[in-house]
JSON list of C-alpha atoms in Angstrom, two decimals:
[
{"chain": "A", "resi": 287, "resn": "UNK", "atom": "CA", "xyz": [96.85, 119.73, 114.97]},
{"chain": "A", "resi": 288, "resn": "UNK", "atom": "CA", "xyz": [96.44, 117.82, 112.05]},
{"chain": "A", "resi": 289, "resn": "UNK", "atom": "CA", "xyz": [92.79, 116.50, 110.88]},
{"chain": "A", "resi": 290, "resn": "UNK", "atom": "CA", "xyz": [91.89, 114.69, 107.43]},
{"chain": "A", "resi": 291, "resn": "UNK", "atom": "CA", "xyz": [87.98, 114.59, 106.36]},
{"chain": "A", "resi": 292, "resn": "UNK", "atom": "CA", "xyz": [86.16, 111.89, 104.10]},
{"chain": "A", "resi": 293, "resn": "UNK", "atom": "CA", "xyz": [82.85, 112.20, 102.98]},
{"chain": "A", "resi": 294, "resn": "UNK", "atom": "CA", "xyz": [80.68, 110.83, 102.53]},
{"chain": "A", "resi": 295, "resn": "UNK", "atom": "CA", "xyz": [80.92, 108.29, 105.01]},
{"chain": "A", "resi": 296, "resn": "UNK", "atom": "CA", "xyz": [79.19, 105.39, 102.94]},
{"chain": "A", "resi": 297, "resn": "UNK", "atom": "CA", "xyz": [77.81, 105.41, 99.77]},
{"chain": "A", "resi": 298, "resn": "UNK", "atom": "CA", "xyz": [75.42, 102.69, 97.41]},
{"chain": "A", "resi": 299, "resn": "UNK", "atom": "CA", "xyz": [75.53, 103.41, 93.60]},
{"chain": "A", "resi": 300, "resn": "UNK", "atom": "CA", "xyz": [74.32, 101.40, 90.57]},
{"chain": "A", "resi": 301, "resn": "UNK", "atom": "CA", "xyz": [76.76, 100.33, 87.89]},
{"chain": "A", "resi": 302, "resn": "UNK", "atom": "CA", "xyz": [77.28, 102.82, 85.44]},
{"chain": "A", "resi": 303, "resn": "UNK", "atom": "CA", "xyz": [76.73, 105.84, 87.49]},
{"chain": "A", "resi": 304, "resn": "UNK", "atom": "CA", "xyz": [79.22, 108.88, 88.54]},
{"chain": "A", "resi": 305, "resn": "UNK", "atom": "CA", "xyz": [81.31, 108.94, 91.33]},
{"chain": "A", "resi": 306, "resn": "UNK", "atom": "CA", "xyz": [82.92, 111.41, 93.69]},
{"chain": "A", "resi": 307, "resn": "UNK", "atom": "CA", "xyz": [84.87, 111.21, 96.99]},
{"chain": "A", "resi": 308, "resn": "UNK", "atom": "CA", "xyz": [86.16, 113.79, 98.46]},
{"chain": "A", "resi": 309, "resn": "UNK", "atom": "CA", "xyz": [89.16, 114.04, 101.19]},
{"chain": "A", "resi": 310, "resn": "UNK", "atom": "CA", "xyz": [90.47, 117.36, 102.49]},
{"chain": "A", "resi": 311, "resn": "UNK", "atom": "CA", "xyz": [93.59, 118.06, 105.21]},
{"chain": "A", "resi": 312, "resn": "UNK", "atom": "CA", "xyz": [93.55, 120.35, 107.67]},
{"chain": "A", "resi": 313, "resn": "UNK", "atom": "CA", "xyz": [96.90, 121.96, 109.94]},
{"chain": "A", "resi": 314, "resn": "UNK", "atom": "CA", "xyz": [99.44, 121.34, 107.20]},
{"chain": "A", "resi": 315, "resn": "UNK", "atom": "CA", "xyz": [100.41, 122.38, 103.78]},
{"chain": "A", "resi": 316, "resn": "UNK", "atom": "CA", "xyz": [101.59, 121.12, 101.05]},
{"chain": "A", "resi": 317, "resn": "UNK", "atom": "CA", "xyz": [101.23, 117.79, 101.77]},
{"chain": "A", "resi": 318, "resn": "UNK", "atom": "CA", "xyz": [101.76, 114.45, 100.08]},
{"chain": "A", "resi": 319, "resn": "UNK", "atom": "CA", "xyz": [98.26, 113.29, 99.30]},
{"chain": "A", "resi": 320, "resn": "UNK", "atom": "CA", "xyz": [96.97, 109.82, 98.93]},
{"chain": "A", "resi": 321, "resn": "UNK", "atom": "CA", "xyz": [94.08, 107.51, 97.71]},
{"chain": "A", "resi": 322, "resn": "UNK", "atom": "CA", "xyz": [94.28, 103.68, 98.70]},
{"chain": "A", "resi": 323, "resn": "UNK", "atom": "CA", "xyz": [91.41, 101.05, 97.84]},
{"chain": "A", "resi": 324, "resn": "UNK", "atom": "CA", "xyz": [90.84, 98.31, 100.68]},
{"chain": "A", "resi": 325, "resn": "UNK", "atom": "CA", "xyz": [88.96, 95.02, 99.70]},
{"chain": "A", "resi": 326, "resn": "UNK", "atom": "CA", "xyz": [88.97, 91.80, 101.56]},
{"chain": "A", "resi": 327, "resn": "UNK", "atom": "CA", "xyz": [91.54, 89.89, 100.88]},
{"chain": "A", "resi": 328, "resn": "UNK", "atom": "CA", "xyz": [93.90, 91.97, 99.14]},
{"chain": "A", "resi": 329, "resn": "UNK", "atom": "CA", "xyz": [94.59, 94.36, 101.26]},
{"chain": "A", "resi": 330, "resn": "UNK", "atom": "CA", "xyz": [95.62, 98.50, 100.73]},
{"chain": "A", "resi": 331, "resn": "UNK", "atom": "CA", "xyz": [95.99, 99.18, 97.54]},
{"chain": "A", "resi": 332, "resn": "UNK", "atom": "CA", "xyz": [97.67, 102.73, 96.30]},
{"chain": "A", "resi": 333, "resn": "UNK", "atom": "CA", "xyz": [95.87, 104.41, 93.97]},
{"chain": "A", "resi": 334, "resn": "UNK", "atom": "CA", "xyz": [96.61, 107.72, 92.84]},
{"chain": "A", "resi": 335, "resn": "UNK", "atom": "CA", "xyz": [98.92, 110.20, 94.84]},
{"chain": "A", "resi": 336, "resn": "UNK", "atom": "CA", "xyz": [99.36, 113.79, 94.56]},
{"chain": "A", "resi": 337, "resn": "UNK", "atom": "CA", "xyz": [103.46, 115.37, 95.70]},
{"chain": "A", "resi": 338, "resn": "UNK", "atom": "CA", "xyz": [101.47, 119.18, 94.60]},
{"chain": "A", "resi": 339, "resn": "UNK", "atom": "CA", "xyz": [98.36, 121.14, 93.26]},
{"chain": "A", "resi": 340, "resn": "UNK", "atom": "CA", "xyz": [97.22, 119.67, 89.88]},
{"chain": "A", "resi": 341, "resn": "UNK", "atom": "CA", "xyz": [100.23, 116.79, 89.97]},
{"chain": "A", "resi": 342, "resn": "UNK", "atom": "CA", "xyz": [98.68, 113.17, 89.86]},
{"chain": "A", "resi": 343, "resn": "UNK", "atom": "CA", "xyz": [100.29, 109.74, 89.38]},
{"chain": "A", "resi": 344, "resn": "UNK", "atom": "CA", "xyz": [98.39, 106.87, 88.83]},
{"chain": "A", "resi": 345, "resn": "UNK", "atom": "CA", "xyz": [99.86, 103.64, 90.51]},
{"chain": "A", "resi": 346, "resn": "UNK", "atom": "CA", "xyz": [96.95, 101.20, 88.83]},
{"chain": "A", "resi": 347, "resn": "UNK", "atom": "CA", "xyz": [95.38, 101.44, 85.27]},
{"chain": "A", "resi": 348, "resn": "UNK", "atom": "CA", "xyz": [91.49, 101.63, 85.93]},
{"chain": "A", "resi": 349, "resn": "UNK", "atom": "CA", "xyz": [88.15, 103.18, 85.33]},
{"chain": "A", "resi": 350, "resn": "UNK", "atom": "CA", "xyz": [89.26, 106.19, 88.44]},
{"chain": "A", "resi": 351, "resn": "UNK", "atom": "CA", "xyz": [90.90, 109.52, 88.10]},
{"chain": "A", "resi": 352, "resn": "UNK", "atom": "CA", "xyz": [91.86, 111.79, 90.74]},
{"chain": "A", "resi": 353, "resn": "UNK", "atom": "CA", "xyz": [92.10, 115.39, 90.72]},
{"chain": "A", "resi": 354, "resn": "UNK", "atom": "CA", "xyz": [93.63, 118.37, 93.73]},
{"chain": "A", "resi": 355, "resn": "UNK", "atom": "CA", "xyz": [92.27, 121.35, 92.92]},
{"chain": "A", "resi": 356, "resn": "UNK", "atom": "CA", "xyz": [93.44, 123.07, 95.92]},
{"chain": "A", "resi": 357, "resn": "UNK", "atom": "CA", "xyz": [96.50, 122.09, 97.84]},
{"chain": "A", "resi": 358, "resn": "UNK", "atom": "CA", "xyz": [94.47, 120.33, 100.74]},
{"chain": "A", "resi": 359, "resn": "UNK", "atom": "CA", "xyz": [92.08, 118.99, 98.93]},
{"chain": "A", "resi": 360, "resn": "UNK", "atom": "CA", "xyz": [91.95, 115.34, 96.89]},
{"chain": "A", "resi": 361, "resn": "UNK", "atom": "CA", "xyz": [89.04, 114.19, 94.87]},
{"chain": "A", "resi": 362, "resn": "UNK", "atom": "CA", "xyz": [88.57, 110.80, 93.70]},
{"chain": "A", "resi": 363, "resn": "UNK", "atom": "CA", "xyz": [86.10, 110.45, 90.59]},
{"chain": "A", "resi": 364, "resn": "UNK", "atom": "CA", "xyz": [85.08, 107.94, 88.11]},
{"chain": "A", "resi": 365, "resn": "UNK", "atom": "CA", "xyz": [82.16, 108.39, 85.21]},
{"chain": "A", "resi": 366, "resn": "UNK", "atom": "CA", "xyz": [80.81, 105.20, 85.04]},
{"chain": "A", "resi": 367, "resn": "UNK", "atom": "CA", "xyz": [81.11, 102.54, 88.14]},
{"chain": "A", "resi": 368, "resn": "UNK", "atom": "CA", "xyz": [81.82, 98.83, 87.62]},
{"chain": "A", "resi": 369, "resn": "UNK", "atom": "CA", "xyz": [80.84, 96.25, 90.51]},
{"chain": "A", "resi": 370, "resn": "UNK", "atom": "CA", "xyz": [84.95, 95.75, 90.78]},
{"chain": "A", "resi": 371, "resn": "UNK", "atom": "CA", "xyz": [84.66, 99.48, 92.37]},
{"chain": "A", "resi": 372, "resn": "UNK", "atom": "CA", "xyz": [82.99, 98.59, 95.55]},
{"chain": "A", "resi": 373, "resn": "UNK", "atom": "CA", "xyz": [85.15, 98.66, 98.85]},
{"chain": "A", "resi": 374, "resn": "UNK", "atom": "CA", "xyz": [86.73, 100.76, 101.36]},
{"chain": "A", "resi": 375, "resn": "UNK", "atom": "CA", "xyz": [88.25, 104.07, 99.98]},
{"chain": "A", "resi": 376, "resn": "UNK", "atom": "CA", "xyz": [91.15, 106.02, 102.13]},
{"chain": "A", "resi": 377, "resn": "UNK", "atom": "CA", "xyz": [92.63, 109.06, 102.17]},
{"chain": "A", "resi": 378, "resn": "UNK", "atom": "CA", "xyz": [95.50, 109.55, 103.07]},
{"chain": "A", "resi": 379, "resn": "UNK", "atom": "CA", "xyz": [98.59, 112.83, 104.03]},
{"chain": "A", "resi": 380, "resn": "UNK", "atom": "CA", "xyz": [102.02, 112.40, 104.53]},
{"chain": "A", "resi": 381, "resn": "UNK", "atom": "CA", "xyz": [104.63, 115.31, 104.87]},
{"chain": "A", "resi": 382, "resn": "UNK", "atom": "CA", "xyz": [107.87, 115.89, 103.80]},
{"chain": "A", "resi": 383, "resn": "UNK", "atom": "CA", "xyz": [110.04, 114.14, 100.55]},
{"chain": "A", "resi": 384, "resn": "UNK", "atom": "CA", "xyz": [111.49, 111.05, 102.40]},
{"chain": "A", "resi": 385, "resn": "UNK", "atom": "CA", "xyz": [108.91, 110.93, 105.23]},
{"chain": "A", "resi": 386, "resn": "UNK", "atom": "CA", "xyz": [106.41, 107.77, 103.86]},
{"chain": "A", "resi": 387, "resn": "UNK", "atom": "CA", "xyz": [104.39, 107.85, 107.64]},
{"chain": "A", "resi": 388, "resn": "UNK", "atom": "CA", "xyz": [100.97, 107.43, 106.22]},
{"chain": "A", "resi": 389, "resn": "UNK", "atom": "CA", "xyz": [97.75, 109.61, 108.41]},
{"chain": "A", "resi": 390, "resn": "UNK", "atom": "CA", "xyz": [94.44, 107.99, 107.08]},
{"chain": "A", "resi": 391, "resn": "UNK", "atom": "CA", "xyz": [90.67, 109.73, 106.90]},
{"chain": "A", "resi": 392, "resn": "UNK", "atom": "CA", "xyz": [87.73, 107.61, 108.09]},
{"chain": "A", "resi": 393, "resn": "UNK", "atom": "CA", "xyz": [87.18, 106.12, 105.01]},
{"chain": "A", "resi": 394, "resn": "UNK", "atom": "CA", "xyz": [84.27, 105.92, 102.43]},
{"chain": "A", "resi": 395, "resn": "UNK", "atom": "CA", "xyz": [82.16, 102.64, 102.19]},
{"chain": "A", "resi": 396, "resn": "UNK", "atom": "CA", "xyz": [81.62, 102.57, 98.66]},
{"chain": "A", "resi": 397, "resn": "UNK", "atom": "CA", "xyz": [78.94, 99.58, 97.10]},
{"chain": "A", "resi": 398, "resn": "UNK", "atom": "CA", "xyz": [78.30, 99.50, 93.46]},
{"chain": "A", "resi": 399, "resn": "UNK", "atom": "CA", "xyz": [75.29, 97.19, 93.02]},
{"chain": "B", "resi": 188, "resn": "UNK", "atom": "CA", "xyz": [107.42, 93.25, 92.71]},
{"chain": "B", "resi": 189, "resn": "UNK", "atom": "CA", "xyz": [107.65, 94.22, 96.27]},
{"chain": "B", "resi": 190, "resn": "UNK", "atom": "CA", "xyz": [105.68, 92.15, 98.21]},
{"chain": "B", "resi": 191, "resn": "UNK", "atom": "CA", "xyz": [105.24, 91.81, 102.00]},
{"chain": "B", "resi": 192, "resn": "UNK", "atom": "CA", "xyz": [103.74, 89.06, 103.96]},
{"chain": "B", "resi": 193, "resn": "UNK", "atom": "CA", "xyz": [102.41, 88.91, 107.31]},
{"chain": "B", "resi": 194, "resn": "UNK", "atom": "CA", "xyz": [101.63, 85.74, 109.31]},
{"chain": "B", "resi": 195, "resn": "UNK", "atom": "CA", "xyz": [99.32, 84.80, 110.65]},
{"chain": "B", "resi": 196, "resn": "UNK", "atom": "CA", "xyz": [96.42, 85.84, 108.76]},
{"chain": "B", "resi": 197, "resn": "UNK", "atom": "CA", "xyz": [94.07, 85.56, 112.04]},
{"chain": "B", "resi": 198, "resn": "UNK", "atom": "CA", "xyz": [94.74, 85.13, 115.59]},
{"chain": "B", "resi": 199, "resn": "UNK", "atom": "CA", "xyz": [92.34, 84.63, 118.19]},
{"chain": "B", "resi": 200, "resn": "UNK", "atom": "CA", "xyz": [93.61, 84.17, 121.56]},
{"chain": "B", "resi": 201, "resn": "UNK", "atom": "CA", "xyz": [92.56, 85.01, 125.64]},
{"chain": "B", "resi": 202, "resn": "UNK", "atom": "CA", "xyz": [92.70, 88.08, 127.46]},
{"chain": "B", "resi": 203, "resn": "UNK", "atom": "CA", "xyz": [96.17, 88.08, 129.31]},
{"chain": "B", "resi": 204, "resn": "UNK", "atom": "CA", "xyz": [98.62, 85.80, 126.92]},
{"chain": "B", "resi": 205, "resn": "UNK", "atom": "CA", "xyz": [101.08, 87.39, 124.65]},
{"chain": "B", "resi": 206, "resn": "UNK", "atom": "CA", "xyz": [101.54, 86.70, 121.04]},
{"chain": "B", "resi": 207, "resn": "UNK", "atom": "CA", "xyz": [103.85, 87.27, 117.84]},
{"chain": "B", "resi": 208, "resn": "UNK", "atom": "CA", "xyz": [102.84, 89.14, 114.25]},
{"chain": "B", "resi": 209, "resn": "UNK", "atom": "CA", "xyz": [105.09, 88.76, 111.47]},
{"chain": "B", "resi": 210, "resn": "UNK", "atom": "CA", "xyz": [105.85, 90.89, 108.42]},
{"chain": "B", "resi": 211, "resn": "UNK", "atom": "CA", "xyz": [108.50, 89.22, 106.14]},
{"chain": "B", "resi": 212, "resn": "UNK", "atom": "CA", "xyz": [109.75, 90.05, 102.67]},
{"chain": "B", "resi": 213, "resn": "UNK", "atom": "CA", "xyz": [112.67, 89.23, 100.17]},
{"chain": "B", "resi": 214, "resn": "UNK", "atom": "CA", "xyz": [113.53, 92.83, 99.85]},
{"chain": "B", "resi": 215, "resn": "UNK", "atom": "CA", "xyz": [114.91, 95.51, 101.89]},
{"chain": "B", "resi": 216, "resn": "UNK", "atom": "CA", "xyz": [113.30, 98.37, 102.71]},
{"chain": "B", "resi": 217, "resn": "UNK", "atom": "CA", "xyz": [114.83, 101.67, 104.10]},
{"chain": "B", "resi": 218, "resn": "UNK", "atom": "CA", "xyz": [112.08, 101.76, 106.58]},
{"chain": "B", "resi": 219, "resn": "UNK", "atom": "CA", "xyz": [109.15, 99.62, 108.14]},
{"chain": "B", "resi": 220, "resn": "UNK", "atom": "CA", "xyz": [105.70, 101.28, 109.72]},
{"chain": "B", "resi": 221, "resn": "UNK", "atom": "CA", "xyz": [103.28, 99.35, 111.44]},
{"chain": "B", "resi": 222, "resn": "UNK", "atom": "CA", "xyz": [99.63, 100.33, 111.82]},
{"chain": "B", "resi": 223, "resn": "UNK", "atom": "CA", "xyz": [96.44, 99.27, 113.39]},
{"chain": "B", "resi": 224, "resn": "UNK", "atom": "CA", "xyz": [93.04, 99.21, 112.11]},
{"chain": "B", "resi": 225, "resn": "UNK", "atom": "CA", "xyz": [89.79, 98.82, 113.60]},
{"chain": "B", "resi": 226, "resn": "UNK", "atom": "CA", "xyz": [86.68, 98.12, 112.02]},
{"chain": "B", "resi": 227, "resn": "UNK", "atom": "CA", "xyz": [85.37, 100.74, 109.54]},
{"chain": "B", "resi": 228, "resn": "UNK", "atom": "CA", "xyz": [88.12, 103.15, 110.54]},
{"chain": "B", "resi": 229, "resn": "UNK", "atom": "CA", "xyz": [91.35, 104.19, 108.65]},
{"chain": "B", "resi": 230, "resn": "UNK", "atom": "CA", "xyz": [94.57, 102.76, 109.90]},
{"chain": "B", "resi": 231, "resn": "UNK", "atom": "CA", "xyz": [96.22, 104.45, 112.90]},
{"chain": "B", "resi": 232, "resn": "UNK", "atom": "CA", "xyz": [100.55, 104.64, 112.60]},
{"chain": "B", "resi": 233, "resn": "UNK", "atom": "CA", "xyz": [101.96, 103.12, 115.70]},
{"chain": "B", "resi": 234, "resn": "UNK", "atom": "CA", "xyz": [105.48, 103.15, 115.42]},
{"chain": "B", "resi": 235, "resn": "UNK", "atom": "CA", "xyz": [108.35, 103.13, 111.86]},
{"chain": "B", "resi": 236, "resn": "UNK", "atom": "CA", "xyz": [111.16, 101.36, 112.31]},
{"chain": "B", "resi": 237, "resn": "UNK", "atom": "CA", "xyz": [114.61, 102.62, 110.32]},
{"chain": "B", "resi": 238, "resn": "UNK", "atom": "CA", "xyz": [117.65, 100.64, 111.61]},
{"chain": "B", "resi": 239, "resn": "UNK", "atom": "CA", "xyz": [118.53, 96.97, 111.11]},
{"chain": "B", "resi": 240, "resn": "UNK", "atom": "CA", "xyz": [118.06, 95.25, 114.25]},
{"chain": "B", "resi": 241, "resn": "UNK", "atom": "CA", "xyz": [116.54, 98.13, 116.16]},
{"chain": "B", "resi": 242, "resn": "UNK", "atom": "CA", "xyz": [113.73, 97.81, 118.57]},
{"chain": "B", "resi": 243, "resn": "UNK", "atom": "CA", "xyz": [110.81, 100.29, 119.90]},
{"chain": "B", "resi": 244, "resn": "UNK", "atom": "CA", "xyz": [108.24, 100.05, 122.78]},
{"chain": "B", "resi": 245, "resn": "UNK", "atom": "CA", "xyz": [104.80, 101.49, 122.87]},
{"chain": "B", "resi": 246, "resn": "UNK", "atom": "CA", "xyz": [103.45, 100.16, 126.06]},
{"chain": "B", "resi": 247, "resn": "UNK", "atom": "CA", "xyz": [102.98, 96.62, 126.15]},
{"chain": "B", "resi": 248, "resn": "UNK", "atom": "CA", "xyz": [103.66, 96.42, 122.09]},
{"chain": "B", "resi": 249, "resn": "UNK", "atom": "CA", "xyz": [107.28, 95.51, 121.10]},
{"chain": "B", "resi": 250, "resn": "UNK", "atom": "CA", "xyz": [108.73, 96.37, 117.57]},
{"chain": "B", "resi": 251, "resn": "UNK", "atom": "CA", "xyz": [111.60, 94.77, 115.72]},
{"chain": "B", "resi": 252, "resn": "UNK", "atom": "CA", "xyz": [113.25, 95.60, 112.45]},
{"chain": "B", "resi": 253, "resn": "UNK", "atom": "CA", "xyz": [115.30, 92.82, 110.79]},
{"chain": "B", "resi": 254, "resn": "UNK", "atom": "CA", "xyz": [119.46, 93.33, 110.84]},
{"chain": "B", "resi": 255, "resn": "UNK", "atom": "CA", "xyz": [118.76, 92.41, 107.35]},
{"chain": "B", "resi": 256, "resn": "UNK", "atom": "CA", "xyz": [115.93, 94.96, 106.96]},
{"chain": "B", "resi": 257, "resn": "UNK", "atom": "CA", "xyz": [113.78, 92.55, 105.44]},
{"chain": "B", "resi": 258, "resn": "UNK", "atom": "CA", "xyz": [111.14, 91.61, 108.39]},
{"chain": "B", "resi": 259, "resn": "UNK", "atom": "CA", "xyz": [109.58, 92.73, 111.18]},
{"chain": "B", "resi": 260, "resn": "UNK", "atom": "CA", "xyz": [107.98, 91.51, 114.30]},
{"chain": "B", "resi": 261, "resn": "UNK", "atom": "CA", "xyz": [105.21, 92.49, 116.46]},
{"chain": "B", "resi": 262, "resn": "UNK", "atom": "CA", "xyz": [105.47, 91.10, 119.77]},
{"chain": "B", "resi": 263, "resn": "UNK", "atom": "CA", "xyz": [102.02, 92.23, 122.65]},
{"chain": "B", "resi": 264, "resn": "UNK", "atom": "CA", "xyz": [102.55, 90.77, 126.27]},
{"chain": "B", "resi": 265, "resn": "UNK", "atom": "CA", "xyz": [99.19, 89.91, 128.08]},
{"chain": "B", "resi": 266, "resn": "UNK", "atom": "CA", "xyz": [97.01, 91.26, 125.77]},
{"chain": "B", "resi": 267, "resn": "UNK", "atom": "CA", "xyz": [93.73, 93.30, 126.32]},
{"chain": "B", "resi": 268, "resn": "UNK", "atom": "CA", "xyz": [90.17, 93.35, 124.39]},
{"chain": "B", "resi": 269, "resn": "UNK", "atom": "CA", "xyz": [91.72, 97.01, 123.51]},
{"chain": "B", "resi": 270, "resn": "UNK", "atom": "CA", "xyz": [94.14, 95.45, 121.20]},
{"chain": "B", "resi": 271, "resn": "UNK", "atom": "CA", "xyz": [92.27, 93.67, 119.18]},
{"chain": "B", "resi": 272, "resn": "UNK", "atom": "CA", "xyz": [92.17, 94.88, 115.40]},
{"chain": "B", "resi": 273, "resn": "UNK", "atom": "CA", "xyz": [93.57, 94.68, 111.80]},
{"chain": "B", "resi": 274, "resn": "UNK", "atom": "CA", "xyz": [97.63, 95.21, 112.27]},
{"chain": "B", "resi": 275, "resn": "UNK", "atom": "CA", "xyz": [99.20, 96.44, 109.16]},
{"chain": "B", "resi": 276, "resn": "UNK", "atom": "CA", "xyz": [102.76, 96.75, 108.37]},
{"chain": "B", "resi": 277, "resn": "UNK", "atom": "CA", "xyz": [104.14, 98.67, 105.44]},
{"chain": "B", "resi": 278, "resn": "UNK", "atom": "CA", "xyz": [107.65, 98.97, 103.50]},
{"chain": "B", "resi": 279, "resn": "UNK", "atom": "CA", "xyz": [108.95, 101.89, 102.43]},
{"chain": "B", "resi": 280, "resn": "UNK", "atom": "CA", "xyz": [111.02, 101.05, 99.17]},
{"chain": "B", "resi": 281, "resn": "UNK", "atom": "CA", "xyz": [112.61, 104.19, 96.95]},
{"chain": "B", "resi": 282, "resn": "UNK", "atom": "CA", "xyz": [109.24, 106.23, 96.52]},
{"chain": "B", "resi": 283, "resn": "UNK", "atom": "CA", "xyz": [106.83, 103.37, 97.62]},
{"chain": "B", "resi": 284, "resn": "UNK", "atom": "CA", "xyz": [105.45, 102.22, 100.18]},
{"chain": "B", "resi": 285, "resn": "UNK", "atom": "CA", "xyz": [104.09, 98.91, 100.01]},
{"chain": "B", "resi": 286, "resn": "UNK", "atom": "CA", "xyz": [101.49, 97.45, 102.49]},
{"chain": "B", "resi": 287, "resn": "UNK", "atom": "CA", "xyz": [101.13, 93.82, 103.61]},
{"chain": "B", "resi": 288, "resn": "UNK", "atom": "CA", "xyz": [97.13, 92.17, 103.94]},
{"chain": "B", "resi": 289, "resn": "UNK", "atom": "CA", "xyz": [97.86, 92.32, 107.03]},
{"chain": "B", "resi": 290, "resn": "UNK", "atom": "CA", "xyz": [96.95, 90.31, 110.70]},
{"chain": "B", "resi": 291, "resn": "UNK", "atom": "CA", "xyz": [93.41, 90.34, 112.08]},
{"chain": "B", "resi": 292, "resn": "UNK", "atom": "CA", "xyz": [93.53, 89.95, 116.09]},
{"chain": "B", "resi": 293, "resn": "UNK", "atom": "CA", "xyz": [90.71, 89.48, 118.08]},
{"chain": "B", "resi": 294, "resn": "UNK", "atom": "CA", "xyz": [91.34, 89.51, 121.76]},
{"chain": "B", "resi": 295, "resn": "UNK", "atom": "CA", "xyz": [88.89, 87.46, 123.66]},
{"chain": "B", "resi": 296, "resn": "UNK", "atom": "CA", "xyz": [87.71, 88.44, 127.65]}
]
């Protein structure tokens, strides 16, 4: 079966200083990789997703990149955090071209103070 | 832009009564998902809907897709604490998929 991994878990960083998530898949290949941002209020919010190794595309201009090095593995990165970074950060696999069916991680807890 | 809105926002209501969640846009989408969420977890897919008009069961949950495929519905009979939680739904448009804020539910014993 199927299993996703976040880590870490929850994370406190001061302004200005590096970030990196990482998400990994286990029990498929090749899939569609995802990262959404969840604040209150405004709901999921796509952020980069991956269709292959080393293919990215950006769905909102900010201070984040993302990189997959390896095929089931998704990193999520920034060099210098803003406050506007803090919230809940998912991973997340789909398979297939048409197939949109969304299988989430546990999410990171990220707060930039 | 694509936007989808779900009513209500919150919903608070007894153990036992049944209740409506709604997910309604101007576009159409070639599919609908619905998810639930609970607190500090990722969402968890409970059902995608494809056809206009067609309906699915998961227990005591009820689905509905629009004939328009434009909305959605949620409907639980006699809900349980277990069902309380952030429910999600999302729109599959072209390449996208599009999620709504969606409805918090807190089930009360």
């Amino acid at each position: 079966s199927q299993t996703i991994h976040q880590w870490p878990a929850t994370l406190v960083q001061p302004v200005g200083s590096p970030l990196s998530l990482e998400c990994t898949v286990e029990g498929t290949s090749n899939p569609n990789l995802y990262w959404y941002r969840q604040a209150a209020g405004r709901g999921l919010q796509l952020l980069f997703y991956s269709v292959g190794i080393g293919q990215i595309s950006s769905e909102v201009p900010q201070n984040l990149s993302a990189s997959r090095p390896q095929d089931r593995q998704f990193i999520l990165s920034s060099k210098k955090l803003l406050l506007s970074d803090s919230g809940f950060y998912l991973c997340a696999w789909s398979v297939g071209i048409d197939s949109k069916e969304q299988f989430f991680g546990p999410g990171t807890r990220l707060t930039v103070l | 832009t694509q936007l989808l809105e779900q009513s209500p926002q919150f919903l608070s209501i007894q153990e036992g009564e049944n209740l409506t969640v709604y997910c309604n846009s101007s576009s159409v989408f070639s599919s609908l998902q619905w998810y639930r969420q609970e607190p500090g977890e990722g969402p968890v897919l409970l059902v995608t809907v494809v056809t206009g008009g067609e309906v699915k069961k998961l227990k005591r949950l009820t689905f509905q897709f629009g004939d328009a495929r434009k909305d959605s519905s949620l409907h639980i009979t006699a809900a349980q604490p277990g069902d309380t939680g952030l429910y999600l739904c999302a729109g599959v448009w072209g390449d996208k998929i599009i999620f709504g804020k969606g409805t918090r539910l807190h089930i009360l014993p």
